[in-house]
Coordinates of C-alpha atoms in Angstrom, one line a residue:
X24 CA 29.0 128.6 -13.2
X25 CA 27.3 126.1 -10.7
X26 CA 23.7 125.2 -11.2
X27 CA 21.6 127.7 -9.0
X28 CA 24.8 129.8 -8.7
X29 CA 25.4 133.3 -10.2
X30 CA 28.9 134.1 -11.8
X31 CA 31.8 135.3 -10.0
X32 CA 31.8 138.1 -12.0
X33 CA 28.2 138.9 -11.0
X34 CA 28.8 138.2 -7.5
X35 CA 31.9 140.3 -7.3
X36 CA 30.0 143.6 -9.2
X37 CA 27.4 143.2 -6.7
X38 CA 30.0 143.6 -3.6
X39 CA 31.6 146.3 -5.1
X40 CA 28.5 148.7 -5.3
X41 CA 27.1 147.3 -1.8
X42 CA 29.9 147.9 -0.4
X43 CA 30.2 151.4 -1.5
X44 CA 27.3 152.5 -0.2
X45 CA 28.8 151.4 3.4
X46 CA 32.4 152.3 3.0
X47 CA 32.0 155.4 1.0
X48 CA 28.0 155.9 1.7
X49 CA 27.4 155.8 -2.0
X50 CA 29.1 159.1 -2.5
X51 CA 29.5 158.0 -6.4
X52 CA 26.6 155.9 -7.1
X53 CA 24.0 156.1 -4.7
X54 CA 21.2 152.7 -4.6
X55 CA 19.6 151.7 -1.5
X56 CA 18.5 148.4 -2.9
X57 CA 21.9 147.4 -3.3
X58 CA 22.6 146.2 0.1
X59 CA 19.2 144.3 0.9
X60 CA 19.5 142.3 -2.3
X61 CA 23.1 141.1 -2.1
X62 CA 21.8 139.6 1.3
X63 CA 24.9 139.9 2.7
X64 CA 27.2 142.4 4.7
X65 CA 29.4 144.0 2.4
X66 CA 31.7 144.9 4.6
X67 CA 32.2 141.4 5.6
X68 CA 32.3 140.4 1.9
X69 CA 35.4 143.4 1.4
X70 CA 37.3 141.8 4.1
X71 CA 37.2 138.3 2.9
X72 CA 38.0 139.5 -0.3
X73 CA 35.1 139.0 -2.2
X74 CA 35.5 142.4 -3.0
X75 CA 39.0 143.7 -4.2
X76 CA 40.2 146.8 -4.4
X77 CA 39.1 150.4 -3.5
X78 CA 39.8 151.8 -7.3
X79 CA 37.6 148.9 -8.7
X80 CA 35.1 149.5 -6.2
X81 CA 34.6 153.3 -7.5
X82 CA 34.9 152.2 -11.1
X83 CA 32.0 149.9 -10.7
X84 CA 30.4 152.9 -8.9
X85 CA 31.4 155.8 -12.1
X86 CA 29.9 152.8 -14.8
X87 CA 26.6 152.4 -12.8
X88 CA 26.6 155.8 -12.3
X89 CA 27.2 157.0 -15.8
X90 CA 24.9 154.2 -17.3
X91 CA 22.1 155.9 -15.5
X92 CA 23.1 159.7 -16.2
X93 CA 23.1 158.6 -19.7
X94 CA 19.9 156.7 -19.5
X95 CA 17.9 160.2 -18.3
X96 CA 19.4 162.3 -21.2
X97 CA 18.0 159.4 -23.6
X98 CA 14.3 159.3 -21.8
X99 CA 14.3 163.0 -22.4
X100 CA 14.6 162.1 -26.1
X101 CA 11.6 160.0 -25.8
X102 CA 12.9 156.6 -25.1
X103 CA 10.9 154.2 -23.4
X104 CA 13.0 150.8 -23.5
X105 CA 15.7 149.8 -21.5
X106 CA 17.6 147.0 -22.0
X107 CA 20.1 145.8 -19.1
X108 CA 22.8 143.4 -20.7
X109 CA 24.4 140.9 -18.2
X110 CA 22.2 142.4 -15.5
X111 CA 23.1 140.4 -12.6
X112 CA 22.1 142.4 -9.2
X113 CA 21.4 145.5 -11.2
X114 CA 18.8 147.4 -9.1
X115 CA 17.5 149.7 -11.8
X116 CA 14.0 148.3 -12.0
X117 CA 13.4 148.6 -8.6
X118 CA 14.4 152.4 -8.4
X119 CA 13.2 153.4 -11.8
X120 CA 12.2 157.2 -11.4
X121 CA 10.7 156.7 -14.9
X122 CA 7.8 154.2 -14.7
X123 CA 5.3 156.7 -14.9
X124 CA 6.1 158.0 -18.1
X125 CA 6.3 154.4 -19.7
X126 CA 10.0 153.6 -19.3
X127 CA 10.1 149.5 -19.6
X128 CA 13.1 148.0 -18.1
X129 CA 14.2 144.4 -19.9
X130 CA 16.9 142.7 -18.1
X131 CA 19.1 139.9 -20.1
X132 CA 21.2 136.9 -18.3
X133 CA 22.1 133.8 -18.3
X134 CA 18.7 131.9 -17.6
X135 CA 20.8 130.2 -13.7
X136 CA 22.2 133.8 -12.9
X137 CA 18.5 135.1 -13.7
X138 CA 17.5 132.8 -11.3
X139 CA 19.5 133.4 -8.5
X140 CA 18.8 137.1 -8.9
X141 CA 15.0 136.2 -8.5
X142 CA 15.4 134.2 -5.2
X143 CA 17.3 136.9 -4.0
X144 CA 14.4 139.6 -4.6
X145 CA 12.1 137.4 -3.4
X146 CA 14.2 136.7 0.2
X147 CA 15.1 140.9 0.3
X148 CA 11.0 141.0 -0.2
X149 CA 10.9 142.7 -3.3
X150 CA 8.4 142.0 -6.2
X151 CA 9.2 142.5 -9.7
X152 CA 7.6 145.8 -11.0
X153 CA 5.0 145.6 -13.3
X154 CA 7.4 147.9 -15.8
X155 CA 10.6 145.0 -15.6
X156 CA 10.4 142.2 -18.1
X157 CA 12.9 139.2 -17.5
X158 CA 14.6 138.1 -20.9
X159 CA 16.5 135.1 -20.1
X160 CA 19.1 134.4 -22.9
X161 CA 21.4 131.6 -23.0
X162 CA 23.9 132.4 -25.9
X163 CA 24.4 128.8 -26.5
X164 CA 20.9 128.5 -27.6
X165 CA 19.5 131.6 -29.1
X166 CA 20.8 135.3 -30.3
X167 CA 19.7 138.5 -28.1
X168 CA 17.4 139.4 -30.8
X169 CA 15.5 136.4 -30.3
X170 CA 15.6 136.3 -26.6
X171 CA 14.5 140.2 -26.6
X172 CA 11.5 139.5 -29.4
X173 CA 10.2 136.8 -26.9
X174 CA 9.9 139.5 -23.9
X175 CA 8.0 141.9 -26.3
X176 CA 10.8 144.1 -27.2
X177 CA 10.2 146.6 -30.2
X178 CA 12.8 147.1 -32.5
X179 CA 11.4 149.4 -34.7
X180 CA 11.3 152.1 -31.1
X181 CA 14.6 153.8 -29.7
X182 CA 16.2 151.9 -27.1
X183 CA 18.9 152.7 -24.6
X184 CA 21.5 149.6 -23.6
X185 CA 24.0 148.9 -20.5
X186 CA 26.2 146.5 -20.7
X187 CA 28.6 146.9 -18.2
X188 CA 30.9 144.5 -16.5
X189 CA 31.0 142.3 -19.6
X190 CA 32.7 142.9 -22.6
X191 CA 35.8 141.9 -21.4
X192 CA 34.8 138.2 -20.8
X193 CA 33.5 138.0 -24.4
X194 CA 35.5 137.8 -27.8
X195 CA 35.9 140.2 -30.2
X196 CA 33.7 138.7 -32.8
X197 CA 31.1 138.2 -29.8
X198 CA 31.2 141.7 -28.8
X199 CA 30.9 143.4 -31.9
X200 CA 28.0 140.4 -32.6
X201 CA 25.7 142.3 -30.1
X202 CA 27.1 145.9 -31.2
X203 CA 26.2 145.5 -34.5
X204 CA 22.8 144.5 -33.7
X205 CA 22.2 147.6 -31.8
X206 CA 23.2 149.7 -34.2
X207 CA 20.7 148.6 -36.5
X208 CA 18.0 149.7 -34.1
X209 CA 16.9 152.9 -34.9
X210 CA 17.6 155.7 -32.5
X211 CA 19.8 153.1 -30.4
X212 CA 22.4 154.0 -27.3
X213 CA 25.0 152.0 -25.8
X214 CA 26.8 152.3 -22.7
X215 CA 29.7 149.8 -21.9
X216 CA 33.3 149.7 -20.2
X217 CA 36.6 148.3 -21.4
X218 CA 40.3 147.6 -20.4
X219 CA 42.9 148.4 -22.5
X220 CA 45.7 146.1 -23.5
X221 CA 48.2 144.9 -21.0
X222 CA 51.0 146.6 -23.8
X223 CA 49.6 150.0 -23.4
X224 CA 50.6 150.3 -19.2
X225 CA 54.5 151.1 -18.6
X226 CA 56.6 148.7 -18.2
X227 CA 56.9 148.9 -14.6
X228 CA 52.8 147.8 -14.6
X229 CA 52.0 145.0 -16.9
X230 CA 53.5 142.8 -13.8
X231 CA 50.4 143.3 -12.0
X232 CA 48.3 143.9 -14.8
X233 CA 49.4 140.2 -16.4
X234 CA 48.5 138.7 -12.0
X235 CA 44.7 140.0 -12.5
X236 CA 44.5 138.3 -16.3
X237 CA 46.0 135.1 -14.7
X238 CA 44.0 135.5 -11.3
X239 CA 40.2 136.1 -13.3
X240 CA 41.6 132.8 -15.6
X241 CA 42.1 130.8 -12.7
X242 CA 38.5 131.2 -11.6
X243 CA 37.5 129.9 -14.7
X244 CA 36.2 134.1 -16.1
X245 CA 39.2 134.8 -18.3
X246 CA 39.5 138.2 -19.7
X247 CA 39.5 138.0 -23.4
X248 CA 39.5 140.9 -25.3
X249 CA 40.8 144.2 -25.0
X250 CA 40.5 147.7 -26.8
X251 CA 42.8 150.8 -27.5
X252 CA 40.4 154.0 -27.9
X253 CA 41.4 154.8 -31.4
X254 CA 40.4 151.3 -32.7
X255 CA 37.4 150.9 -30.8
X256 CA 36.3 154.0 -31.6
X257 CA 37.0 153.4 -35.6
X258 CA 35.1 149.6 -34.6
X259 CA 31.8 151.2 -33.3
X260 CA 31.4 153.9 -36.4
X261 CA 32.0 150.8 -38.8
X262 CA 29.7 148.8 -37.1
X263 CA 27.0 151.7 -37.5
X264 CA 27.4 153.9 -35.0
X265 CA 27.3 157.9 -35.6
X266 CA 28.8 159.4 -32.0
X267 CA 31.1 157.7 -29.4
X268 CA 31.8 159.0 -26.1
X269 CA 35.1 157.5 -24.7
X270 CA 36.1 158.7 -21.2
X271 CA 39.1 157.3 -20.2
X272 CA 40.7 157.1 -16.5
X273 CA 41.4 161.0 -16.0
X274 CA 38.1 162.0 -17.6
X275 CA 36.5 159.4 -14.8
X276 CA 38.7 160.7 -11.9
X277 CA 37.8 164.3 -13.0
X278 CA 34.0 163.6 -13.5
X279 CA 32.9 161.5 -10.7
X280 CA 35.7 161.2 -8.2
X281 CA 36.6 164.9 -8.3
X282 CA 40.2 164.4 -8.8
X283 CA 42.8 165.2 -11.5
X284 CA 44.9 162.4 -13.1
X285 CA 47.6 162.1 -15.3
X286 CA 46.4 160.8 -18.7
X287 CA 47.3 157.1 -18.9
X288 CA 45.8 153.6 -19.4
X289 CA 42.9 151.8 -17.6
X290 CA 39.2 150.9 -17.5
X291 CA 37.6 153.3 -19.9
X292 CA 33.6 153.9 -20.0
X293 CA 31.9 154.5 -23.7
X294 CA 28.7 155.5 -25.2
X295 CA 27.9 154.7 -28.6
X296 CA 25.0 156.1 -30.4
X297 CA 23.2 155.5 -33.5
X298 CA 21.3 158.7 -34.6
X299 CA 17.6 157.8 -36.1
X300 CA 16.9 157.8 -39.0
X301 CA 13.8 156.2 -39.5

């Protein structure tokens, strides 16, 4: 990461959902901010390659789409804090149908990638909502529980988490670092995504599989850590969790692309829920 400079990974998920709402006019994930904060033409940014390929684009597009689905079912419940994990571009807090009820919005980055996002509101002319509370966090330096007691978090209310686009980059005692700590909040949700390991494709596609690990190294993001479904799932209930929703890359295509798939490895998309019991 360069000073003043977001990551490429941040840069990237912001392509992919701007340029679905041009290529595919946000059939999956629809956010009109999406475009006017990247700054940029996302069409241009596809061509060049900033952007890769269609199937990530509409993965990106299911997560955003099912972090938010999954959000509403948890306001109904009476949540009122949302905390956006590696938020990068994330438009949430500008759309957020649920400020008028009280739902607070606390988006946690790096403190340079934080930055950049900021200039960029400011240049697409829009203001932070009263209802969005930055939580800068450099890992390096402080844990999230710390970063999120300085923006005036409460951990004794529910809370729902994203954290999408991420978990992959980090290790696994990283990962389940943050995991556990939500799942000592009461009431607490978490959606995230995952890859599964290179062993679990046929033979005929770890090739390519191995050229994106190499390709995301070289650009100095390296993919770290991987899950199969039955151990993450058997992860998240040891770590404290009561339910986990796993949807894997047919339950994806047949819920927000509208297509049937063969079951087989891929990006999966999970929620994780700790049940209160204050």
């Amino acid at each position: 990461m360069q000073p003043g400079q977001p990551s490429h990974t941040a840069l990237r998920a912001a392509a992919h959902r701007a340029a679905h709402q041009s290529l595919e006019r946000g059939r999956i994930f629809h956010d009109p901010l999406a475009v006017p904060v990247l700054g940029a033409d996302p069409q241009a940014i596809f061509e060049t390659g900033s952007a890769a390929s269609r199937g990530m684009r509409l993965f990106i597009a299911a997560r955003s789409r099912f972090a938010e689905e999954s959000l509403a079912a948890a306001v109904l419940r009476g949540v009122r804090q949302y905390v956006v994990l590696g938020a990068g571009l994330d438009t949430f807090a500008h759309r957020n149908p649920f400020a008028p009820i009280g739902l607070r919005v606390f988006e946690v980055d790096h403190p340079q990638t934080q930055g950049w996002k900021r200039t960029r509101l400011a240049e697409a002319g829009l203001a932070p909502p009263p209802t969005l509370t930055f939580a800068p966090v450099d890992f390096e330096r402080q844990t999230l529980a710390e970063g999120l007691a300085a923006a005036g978090f409460d951990a004794a209310a529910p809370a729902f988490f994203s954290w999408l686009g991420v978990v992959v980059y980090l290790t696994r005692p990283a990962i389940f670092e943050t995991l556990s700590f939500i799942a000592r909040l009461p009431g607490a949700e978490v959606v995230f995504d995952y890859g599964e390991p290179v062993s679990a494709y046929p033979p005929g596609e770890r090739p390519a599989q191995q050229a994106r690990i190499d390709r995301m190294a070289r650009l100095g993001e390296p993919w770290l850590t991987r899950f199969t479904a039955d151990e993450l799932e058997a992860d998240l209930r040891g770590a404290g969790f009561d339910r986990v929703e796993d949807l894997g890359p047919a339950d994806i295509g047949r819920r927000f692309y509208g297509v049937k798939r063969p079951a087989g490895p891929g990006g999966h998309l999970v929620k994780a829920t700790r049940l209160d019991q204050r």
